[in-house]
PDB file of C-alpha atoms in Angstrom:
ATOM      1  CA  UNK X  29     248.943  10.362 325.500  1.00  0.00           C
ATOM      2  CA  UNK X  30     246.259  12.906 324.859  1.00  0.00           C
ATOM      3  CA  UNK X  31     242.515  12.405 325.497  1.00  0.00           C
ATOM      4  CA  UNK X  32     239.853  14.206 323.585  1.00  0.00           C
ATOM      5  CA  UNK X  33     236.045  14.052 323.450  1.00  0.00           C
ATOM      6  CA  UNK X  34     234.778  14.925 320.151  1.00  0.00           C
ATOM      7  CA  UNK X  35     231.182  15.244 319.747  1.00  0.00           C
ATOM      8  CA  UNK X  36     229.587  16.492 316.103  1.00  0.00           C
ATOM      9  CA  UNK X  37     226.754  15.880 313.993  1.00  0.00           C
ATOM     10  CA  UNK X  38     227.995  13.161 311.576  1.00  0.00           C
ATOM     11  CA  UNK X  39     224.680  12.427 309.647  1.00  0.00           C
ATOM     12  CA  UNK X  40     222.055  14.754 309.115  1.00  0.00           C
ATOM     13  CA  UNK X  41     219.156  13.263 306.848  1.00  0.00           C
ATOM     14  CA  UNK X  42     215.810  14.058 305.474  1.00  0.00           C
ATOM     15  CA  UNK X  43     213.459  11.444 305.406  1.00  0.00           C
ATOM     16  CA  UNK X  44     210.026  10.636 303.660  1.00  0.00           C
ATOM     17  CA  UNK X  45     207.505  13.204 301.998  1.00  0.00           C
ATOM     18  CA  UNK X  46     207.317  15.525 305.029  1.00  0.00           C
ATOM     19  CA  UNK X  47     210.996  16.185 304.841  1.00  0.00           C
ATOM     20  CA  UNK X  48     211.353  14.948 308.444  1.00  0.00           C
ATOM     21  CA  UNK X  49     215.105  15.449 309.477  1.00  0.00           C
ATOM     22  CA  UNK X  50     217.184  12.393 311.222  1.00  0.00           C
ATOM     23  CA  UNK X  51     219.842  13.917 313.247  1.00  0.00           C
ATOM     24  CA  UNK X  52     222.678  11.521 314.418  1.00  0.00           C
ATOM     25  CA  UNK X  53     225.382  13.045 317.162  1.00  0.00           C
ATOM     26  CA  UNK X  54     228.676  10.930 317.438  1.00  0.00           C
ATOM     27  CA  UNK X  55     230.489  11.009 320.462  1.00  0.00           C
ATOM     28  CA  UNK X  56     234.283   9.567 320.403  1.00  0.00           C
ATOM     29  CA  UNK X  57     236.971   9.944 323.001  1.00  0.00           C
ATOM     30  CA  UNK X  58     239.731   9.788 321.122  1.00  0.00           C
ATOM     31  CA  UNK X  59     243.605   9.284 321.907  1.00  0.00           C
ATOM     32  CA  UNK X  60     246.101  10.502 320.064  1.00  0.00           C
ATOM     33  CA  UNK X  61     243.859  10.623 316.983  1.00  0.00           C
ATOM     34  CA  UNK X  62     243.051   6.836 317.788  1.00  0.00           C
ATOM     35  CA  UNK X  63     239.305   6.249 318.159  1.00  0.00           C
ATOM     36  CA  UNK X  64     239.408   4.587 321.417  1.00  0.00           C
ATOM     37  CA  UNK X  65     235.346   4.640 321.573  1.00  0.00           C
ATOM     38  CA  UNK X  66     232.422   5.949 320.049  1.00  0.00           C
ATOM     39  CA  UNK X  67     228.266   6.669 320.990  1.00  0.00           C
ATOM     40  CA  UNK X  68     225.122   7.810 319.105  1.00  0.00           C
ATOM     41  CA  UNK X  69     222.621  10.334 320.385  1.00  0.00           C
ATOM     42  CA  UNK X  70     219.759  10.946 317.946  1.00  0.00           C
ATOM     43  CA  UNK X  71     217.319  13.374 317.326  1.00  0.00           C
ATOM     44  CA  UNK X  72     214.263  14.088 314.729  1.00  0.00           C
ATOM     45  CA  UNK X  73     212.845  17.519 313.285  1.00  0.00           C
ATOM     46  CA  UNK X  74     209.224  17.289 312.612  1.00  0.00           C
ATOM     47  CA  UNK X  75     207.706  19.983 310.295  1.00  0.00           C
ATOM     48  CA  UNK X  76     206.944  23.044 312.313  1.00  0.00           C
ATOM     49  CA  UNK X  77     209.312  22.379 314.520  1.00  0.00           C
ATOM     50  CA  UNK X  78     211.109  24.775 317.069  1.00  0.00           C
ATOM     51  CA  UNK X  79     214.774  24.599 315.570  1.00  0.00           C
ATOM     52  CA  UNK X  80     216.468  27.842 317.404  1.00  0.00           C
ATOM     53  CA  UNK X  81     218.133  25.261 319.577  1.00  0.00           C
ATOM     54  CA  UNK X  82     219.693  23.619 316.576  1.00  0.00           C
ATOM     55  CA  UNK X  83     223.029  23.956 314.428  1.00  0.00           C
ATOM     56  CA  UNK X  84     223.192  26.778 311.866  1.00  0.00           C
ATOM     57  CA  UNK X  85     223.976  23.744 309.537  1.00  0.00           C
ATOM     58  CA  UNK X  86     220.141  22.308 311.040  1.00  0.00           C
ATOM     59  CA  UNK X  87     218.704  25.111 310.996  1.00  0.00           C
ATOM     60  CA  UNK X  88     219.691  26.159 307.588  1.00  0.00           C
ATOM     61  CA  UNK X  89     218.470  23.029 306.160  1.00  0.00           C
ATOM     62  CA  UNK X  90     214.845  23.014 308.277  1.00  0.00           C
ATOM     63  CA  UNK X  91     213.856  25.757 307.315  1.00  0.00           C
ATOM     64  CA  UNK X  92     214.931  25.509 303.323  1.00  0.00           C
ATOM     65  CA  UNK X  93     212.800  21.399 303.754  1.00  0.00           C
ATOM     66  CA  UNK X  94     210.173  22.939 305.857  1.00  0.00           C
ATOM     67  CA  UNK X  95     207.964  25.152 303.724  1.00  0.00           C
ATOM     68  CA  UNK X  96     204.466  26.097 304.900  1.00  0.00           C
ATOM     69  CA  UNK X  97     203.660  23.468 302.431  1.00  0.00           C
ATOM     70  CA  UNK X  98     205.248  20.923 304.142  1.00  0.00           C
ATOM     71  CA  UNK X  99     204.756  21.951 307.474  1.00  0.00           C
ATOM     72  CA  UNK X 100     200.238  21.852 306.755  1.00  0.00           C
ATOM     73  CA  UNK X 101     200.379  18.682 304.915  1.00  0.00           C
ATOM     74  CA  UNK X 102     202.154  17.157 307.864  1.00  0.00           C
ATOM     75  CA  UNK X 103     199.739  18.437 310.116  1.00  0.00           C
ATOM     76  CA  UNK X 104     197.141  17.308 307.725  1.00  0.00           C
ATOM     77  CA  UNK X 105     198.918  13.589 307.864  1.00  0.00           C
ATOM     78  CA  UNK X 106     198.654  13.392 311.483  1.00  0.00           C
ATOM     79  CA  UNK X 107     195.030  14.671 311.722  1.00  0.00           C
ATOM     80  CA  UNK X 108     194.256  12.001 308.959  1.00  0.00           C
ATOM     81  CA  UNK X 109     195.558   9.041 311.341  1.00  0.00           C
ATOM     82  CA  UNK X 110     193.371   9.775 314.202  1.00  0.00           C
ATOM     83  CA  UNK X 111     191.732   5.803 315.198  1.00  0.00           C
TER      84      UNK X 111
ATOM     85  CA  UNK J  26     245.531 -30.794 302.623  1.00  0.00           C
ATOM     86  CA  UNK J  27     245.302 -27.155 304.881  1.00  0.00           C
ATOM     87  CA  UNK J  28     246.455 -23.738 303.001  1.00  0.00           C
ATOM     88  CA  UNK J  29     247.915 -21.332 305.369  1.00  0.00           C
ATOM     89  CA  UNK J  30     248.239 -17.913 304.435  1.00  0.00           C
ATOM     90  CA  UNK J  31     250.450 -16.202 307.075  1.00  0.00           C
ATOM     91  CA  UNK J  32     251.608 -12.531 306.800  1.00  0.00           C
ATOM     92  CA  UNK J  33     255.178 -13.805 308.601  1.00  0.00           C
ATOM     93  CA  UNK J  34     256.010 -16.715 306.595  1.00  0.00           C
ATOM     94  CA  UNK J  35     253.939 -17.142 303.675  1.00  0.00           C
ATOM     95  CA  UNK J  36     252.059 -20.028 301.940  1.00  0.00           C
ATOM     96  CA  UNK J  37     252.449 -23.085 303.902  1.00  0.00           C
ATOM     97  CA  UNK J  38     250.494 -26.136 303.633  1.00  0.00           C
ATOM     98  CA  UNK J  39     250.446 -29.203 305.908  1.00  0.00           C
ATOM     99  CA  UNK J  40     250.354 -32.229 303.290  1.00  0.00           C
ATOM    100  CA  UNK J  41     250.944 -32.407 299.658  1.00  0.00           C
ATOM    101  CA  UNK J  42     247.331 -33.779 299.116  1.00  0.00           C
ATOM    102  CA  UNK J  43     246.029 -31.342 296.412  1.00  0.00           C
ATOM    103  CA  UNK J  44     242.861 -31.240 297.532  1.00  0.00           C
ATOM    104  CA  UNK J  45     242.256 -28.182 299.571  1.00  0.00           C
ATOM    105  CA  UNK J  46     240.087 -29.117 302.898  1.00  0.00           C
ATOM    106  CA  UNK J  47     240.566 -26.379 304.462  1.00  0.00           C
ATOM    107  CA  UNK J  48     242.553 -22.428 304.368  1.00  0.00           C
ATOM    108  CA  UNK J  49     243.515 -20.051 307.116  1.00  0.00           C
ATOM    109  CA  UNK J  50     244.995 -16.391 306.786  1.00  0.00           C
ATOM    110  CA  UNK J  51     246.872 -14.833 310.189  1.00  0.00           C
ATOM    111  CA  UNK J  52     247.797 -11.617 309.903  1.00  0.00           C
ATOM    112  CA  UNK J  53     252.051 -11.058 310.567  1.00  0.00           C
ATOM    113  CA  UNK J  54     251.307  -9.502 313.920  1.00  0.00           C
ATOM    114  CA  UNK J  55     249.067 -12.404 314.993  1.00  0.00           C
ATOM    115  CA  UNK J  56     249.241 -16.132 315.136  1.00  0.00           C
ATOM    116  CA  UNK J  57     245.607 -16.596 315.418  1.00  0.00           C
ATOM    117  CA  UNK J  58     243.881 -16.984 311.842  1.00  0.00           C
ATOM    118  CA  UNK J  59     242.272 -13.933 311.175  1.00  0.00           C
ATOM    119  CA  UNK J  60     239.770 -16.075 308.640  1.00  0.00           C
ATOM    120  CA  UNK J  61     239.573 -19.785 308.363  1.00  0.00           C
ATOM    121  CA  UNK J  62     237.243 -22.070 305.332  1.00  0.00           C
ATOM    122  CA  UNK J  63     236.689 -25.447 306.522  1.00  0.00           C
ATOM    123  CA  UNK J  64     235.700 -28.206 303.919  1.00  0.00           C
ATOM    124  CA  UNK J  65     231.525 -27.174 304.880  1.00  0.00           C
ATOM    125  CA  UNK J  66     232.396 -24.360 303.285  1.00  0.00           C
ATOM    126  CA  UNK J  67     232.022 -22.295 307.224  1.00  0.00           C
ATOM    127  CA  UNK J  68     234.223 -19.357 307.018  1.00  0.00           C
ATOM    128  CA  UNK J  69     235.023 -18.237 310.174  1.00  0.00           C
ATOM    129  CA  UNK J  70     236.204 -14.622 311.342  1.00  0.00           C
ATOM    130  CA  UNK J  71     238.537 -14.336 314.562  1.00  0.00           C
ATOM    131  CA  UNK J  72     237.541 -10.602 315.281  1.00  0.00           C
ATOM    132  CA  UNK J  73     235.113  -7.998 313.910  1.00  0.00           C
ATOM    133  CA  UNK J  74     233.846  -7.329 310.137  1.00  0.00           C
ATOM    134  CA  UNK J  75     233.434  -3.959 308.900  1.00  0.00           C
ATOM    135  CA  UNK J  76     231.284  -3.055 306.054  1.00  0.00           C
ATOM    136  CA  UNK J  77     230.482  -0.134 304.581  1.00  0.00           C
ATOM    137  CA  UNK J  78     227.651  -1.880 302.649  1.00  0.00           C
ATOM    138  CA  UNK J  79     225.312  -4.713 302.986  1.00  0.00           C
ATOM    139  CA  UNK J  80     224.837  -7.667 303.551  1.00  0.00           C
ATOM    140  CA  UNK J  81     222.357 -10.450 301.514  1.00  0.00           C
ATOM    141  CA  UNK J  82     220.702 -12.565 303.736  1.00  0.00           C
ATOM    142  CA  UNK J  83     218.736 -16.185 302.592  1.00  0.00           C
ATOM    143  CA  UNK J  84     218.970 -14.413 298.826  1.00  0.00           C
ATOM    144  CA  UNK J  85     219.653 -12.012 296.334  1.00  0.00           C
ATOM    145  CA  UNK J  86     217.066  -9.792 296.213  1.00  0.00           C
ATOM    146  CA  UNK J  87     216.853  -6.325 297.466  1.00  0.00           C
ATOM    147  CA  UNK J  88     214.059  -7.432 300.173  1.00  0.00           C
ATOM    148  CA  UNK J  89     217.229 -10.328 301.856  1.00  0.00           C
ATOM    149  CA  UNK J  90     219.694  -7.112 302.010  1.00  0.00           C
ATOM    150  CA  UNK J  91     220.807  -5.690 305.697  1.00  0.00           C
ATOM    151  CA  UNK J  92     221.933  -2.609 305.367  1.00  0.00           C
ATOM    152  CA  UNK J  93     222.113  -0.897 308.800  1.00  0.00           C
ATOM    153  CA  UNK J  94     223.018  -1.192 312.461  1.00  0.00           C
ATOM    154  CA  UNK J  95     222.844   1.113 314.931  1.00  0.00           C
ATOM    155  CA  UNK J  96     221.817   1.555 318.749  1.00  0.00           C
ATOM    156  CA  UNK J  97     222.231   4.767 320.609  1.00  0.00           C
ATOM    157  CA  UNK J  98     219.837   6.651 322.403  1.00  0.00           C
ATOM    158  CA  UNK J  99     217.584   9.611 322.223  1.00  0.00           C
ATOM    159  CA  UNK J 100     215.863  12.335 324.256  1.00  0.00           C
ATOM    160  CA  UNK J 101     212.304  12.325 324.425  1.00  0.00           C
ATOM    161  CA  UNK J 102     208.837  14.478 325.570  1.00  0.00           C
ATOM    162  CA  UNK J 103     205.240  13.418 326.882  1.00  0.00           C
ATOM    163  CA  UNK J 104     202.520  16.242 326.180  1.00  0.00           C
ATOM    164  CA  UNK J 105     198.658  15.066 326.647  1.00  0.00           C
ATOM    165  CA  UNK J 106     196.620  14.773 323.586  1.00  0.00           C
ATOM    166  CA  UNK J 107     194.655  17.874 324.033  1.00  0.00           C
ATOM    167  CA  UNK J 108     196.302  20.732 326.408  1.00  0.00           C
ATOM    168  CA  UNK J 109     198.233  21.244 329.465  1.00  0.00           C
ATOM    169  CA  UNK J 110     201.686  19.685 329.890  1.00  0.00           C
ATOM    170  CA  UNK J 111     203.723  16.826 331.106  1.00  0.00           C
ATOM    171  CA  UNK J 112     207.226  17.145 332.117  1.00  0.00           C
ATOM    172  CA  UNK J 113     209.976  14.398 332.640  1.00  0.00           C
ATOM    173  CA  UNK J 114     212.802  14.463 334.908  1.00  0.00           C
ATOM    174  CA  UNK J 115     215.712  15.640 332.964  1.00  0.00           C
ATOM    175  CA  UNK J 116     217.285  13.051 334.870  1.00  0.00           C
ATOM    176  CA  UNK J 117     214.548  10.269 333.165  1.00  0.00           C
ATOM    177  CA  UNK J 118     214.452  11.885 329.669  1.00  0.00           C
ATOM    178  CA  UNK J 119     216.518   9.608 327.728  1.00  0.00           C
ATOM    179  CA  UNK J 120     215.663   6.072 325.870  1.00  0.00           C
ATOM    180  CA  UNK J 121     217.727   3.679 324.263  1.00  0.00           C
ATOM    181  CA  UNK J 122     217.084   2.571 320.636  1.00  0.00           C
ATOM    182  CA  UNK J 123     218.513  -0.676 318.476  1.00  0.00           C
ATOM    183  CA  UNK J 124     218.064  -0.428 314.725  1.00  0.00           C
ATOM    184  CA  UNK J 125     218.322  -3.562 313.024  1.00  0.00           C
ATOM    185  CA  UNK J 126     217.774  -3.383 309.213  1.00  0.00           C
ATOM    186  CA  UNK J 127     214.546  -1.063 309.299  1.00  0.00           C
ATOM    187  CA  UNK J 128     213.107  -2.471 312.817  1.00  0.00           C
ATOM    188  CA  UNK J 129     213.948  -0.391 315.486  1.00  0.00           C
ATOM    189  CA  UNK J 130     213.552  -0.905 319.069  1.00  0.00           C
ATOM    190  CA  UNK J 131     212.922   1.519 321.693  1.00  0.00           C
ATOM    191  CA  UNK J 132     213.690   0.822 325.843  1.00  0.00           C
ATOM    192  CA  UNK J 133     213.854   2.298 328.537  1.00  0.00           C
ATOM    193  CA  UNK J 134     211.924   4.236 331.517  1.00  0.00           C
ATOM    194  CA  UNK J 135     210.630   7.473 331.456  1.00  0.00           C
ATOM    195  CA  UNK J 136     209.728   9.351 334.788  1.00  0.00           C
ATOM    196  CA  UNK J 137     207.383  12.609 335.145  1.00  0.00           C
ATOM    197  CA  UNK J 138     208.271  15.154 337.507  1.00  0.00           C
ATOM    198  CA  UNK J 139     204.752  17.326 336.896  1.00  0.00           C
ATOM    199  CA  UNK J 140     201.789  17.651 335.294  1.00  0.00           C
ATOM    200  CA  UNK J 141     199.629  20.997 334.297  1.00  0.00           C
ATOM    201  CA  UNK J 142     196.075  20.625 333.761  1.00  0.00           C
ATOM    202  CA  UNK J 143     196.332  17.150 331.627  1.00  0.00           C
ATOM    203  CA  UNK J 144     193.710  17.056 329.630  1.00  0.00           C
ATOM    204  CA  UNK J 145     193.402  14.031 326.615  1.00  0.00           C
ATOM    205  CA  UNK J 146     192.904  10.267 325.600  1.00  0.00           C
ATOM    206  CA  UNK J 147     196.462   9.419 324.987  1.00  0.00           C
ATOM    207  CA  UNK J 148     199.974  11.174 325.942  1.00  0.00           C
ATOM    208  CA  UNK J 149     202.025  11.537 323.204  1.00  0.00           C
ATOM    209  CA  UNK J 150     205.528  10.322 322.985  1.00  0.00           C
ATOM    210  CA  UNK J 151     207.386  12.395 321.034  1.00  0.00           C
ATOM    211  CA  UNK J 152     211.247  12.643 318.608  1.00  0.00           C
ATOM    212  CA  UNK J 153     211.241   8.919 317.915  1.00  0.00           C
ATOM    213  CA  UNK J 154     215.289   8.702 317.116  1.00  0.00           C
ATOM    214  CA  UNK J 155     214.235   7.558 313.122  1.00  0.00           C
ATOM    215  CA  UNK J 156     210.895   8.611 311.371  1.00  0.00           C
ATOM    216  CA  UNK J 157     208.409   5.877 310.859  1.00  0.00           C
ATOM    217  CA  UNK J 158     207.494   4.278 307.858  1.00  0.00           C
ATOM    218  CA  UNK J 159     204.862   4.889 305.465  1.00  0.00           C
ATOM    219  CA  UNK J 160     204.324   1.660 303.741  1.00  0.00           C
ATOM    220  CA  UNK J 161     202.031   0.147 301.196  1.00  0.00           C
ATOM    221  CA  UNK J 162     197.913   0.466 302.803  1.00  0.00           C
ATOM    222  CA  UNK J 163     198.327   0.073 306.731  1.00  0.00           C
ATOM    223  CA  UNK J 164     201.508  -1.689 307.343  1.00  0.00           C
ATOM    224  CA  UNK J 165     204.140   1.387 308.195  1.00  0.00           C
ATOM    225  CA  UNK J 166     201.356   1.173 311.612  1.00  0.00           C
ATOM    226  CA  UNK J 167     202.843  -0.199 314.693  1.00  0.00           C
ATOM    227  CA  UNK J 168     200.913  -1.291 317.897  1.00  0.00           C
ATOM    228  CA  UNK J 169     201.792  -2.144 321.500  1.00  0.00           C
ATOM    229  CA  UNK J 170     202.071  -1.690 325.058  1.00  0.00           C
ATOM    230  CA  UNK J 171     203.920   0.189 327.450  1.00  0.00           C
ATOM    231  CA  UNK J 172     203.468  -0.473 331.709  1.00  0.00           C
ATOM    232  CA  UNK J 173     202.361   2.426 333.337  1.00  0.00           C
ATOM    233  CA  UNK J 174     203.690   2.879 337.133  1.00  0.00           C
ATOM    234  CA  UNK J 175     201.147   5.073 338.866  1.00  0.00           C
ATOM    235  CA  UNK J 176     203.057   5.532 341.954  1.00  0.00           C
ATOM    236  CA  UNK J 177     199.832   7.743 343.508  1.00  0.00           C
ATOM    237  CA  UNK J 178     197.814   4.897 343.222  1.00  0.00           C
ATOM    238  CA  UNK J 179     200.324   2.150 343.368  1.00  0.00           C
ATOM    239  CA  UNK J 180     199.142   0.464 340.034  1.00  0.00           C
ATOM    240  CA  UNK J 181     201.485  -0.804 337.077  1.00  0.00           C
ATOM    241  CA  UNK J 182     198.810  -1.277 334.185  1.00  0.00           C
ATOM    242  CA  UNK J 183     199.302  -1.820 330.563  1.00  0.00           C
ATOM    243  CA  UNK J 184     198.530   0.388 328.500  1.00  0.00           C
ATOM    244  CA  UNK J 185     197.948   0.609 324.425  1.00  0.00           C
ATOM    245  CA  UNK J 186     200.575   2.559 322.255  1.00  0.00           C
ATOM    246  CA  UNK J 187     200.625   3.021 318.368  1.00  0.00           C
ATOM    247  CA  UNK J 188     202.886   4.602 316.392  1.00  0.00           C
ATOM    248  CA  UNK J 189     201.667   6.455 313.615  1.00  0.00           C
ATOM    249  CA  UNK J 190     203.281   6.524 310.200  1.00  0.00           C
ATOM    250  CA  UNK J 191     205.295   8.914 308.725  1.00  0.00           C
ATOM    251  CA  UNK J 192     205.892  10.490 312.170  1.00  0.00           C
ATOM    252  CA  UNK J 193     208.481  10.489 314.927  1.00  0.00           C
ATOM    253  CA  UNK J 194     205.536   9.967 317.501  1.00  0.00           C
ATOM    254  CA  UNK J 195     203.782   7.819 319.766  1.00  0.00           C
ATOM    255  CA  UNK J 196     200.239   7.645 321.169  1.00  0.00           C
ATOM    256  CA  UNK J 197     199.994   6.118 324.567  1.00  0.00           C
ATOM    257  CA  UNK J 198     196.250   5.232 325.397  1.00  0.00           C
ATOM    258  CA  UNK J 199     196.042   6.745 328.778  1.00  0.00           C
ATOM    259  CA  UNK J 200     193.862   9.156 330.261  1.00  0.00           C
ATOM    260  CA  UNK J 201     196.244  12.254 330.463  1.00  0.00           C
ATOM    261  CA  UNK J 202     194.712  13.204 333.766  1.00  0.00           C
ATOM    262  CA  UNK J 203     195.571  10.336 335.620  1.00  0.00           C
ATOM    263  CA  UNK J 204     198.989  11.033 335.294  1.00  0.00           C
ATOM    264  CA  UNK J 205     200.748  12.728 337.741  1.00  0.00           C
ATOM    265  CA  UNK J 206     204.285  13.463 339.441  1.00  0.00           C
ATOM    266  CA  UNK J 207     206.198  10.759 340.251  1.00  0.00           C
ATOM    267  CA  UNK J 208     204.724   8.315 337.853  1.00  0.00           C
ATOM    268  CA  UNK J 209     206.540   6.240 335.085  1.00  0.00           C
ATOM    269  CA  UNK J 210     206.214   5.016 331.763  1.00  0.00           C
ATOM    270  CA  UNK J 211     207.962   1.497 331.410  1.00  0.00           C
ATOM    271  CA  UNK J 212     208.593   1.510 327.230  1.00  0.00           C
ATOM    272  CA  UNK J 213     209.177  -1.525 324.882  1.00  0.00           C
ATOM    273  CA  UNK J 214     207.942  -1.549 321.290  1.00  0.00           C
ATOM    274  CA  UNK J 215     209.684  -1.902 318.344  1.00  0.00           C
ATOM    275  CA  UNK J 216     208.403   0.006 314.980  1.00  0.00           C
ATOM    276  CA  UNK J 217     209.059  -0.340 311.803  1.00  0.00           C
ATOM    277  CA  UNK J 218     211.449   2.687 309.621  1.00  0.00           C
ATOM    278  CA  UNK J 219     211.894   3.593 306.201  1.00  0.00           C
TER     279      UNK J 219
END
């Protein structure tokens, strides 16, 4: 009877005109290859983001979505929502 | 007349009336029905349902579909709307989010260690777990309120929040430098995805 934590990145998506990335990180505990549970921790990449902390697999696909393009007509979104 | 599929023993039925009121199916390893159809046409399921798909709610059309649910939670950051900084306990860092179709929910408590030179209107909340939507005109907006704790001058106040579209962030209306160490924000809003 083995227990194992297993934690990866099992959905990585890009969503919306500014290419924002959804990052979804499963954790199972698992027992003898039998899911016994699972969690979700999530996180988002905005344009212009910081992504050195992230996956190669994350960072590969940031900075292919997030062109300079991208990254100033984001800026330009948020600047155009001031109330 | 009841039809009982069982995994053990096969069709069985309970009368030799032909009409059909009502049909159960156990699995072998159970004697519980794992799915019962009573003559109202209620089908009931003993355990859990998994789908990889949807599910059509009150119609047809793509607008009745549910397609997701999800809750988990999410690390977040506070930084004042024009400079200095905000930090949160790494202890106090982390929300809790429900995502019903494309509604999600965000709880949970946030608590600020210290604060450098906070200078703005709002704080901003940021890494939403799920990008907000951009819908038709104004309606990928979302409004609300959060409680702020100010535990230097014992106040809980509400205070305005909106979440701005096509973004994964959050204005809170506060003035940034009334916010200090040791104060909270209280969250619960809901917003609305793509």
């Amino acid at each position: 009877m083995a227990l194992e934590k297993v934690i990866s990145e099992d959905k990585i998506e890009i969503v919306g005109d500014f290419k924002i990335l959804q990052i979804r990180t499963k954790t199972t505990v698992m027992e003898d290859g039998v899911e016994l549970s699972s969690s979700f921790h999530r996180h988002t990449i905005t344009p212009g983001s910081d992504v050195s902390g992230e996956s190669v697999e994350v960072q590969a696909i940031a900075n292919a979505v997030h062109t300079a393009e991208v990254i100033a007509a984001y800026q330009a979104h948020l600047a155009a929502q001031e109330v | 007349m009841t039809v009982t599929i069982n995994g053990t023993t096969g069709l069985a039925t309970d009368s030799t009336s032909a009409v059909v009121e009502a049909v159960s199916l156990n699995h072998p390893s159970s004697s519980t029905a794992a799915i019962t159809m009573d003559a109202s046409n209620n089908v009931t399921l003993a355990s859990n349902l998994t789908m990889t798909g949807g599910i059509y709610l009150g119609g047809s059309g793509s607008a009745n579909l549910l397609q997701d649910y999800e809750e988990g939670t999410f690390q977040t950051t506070l930084a004042p709307e024009t400079s200095g900084t905000i930090t949160i306990q790494s202890t106090a860092d982390t929300l809790a989010y429900t995502k019903i179709g494309r509604l999600v929910t965000v709880t949970g408590m946030v608590s600020i260690v210290s604060t450098g030179s906070a200078v703005g209107s709002y704080v901003r909340l940021s890494n939403l777990p799920f990008a907000s939507a951009d819908l038709t005109e104004f309606a990928g907006r979302n409004g609300g309120a959060v409680t702020f704790n100010d535990n230097s001058a014992g106040t809980k106040t509400t205070k305005a929040i909106i979440v701005l579209e096509s973004s994964t962030l959050v204005r809170i209306y506060v003035d940034a430098s009334t916010v200090g160490g040791s104060d909270d924000f209280y969250l619960s809003f809901s917003y609305t995805t793509t």
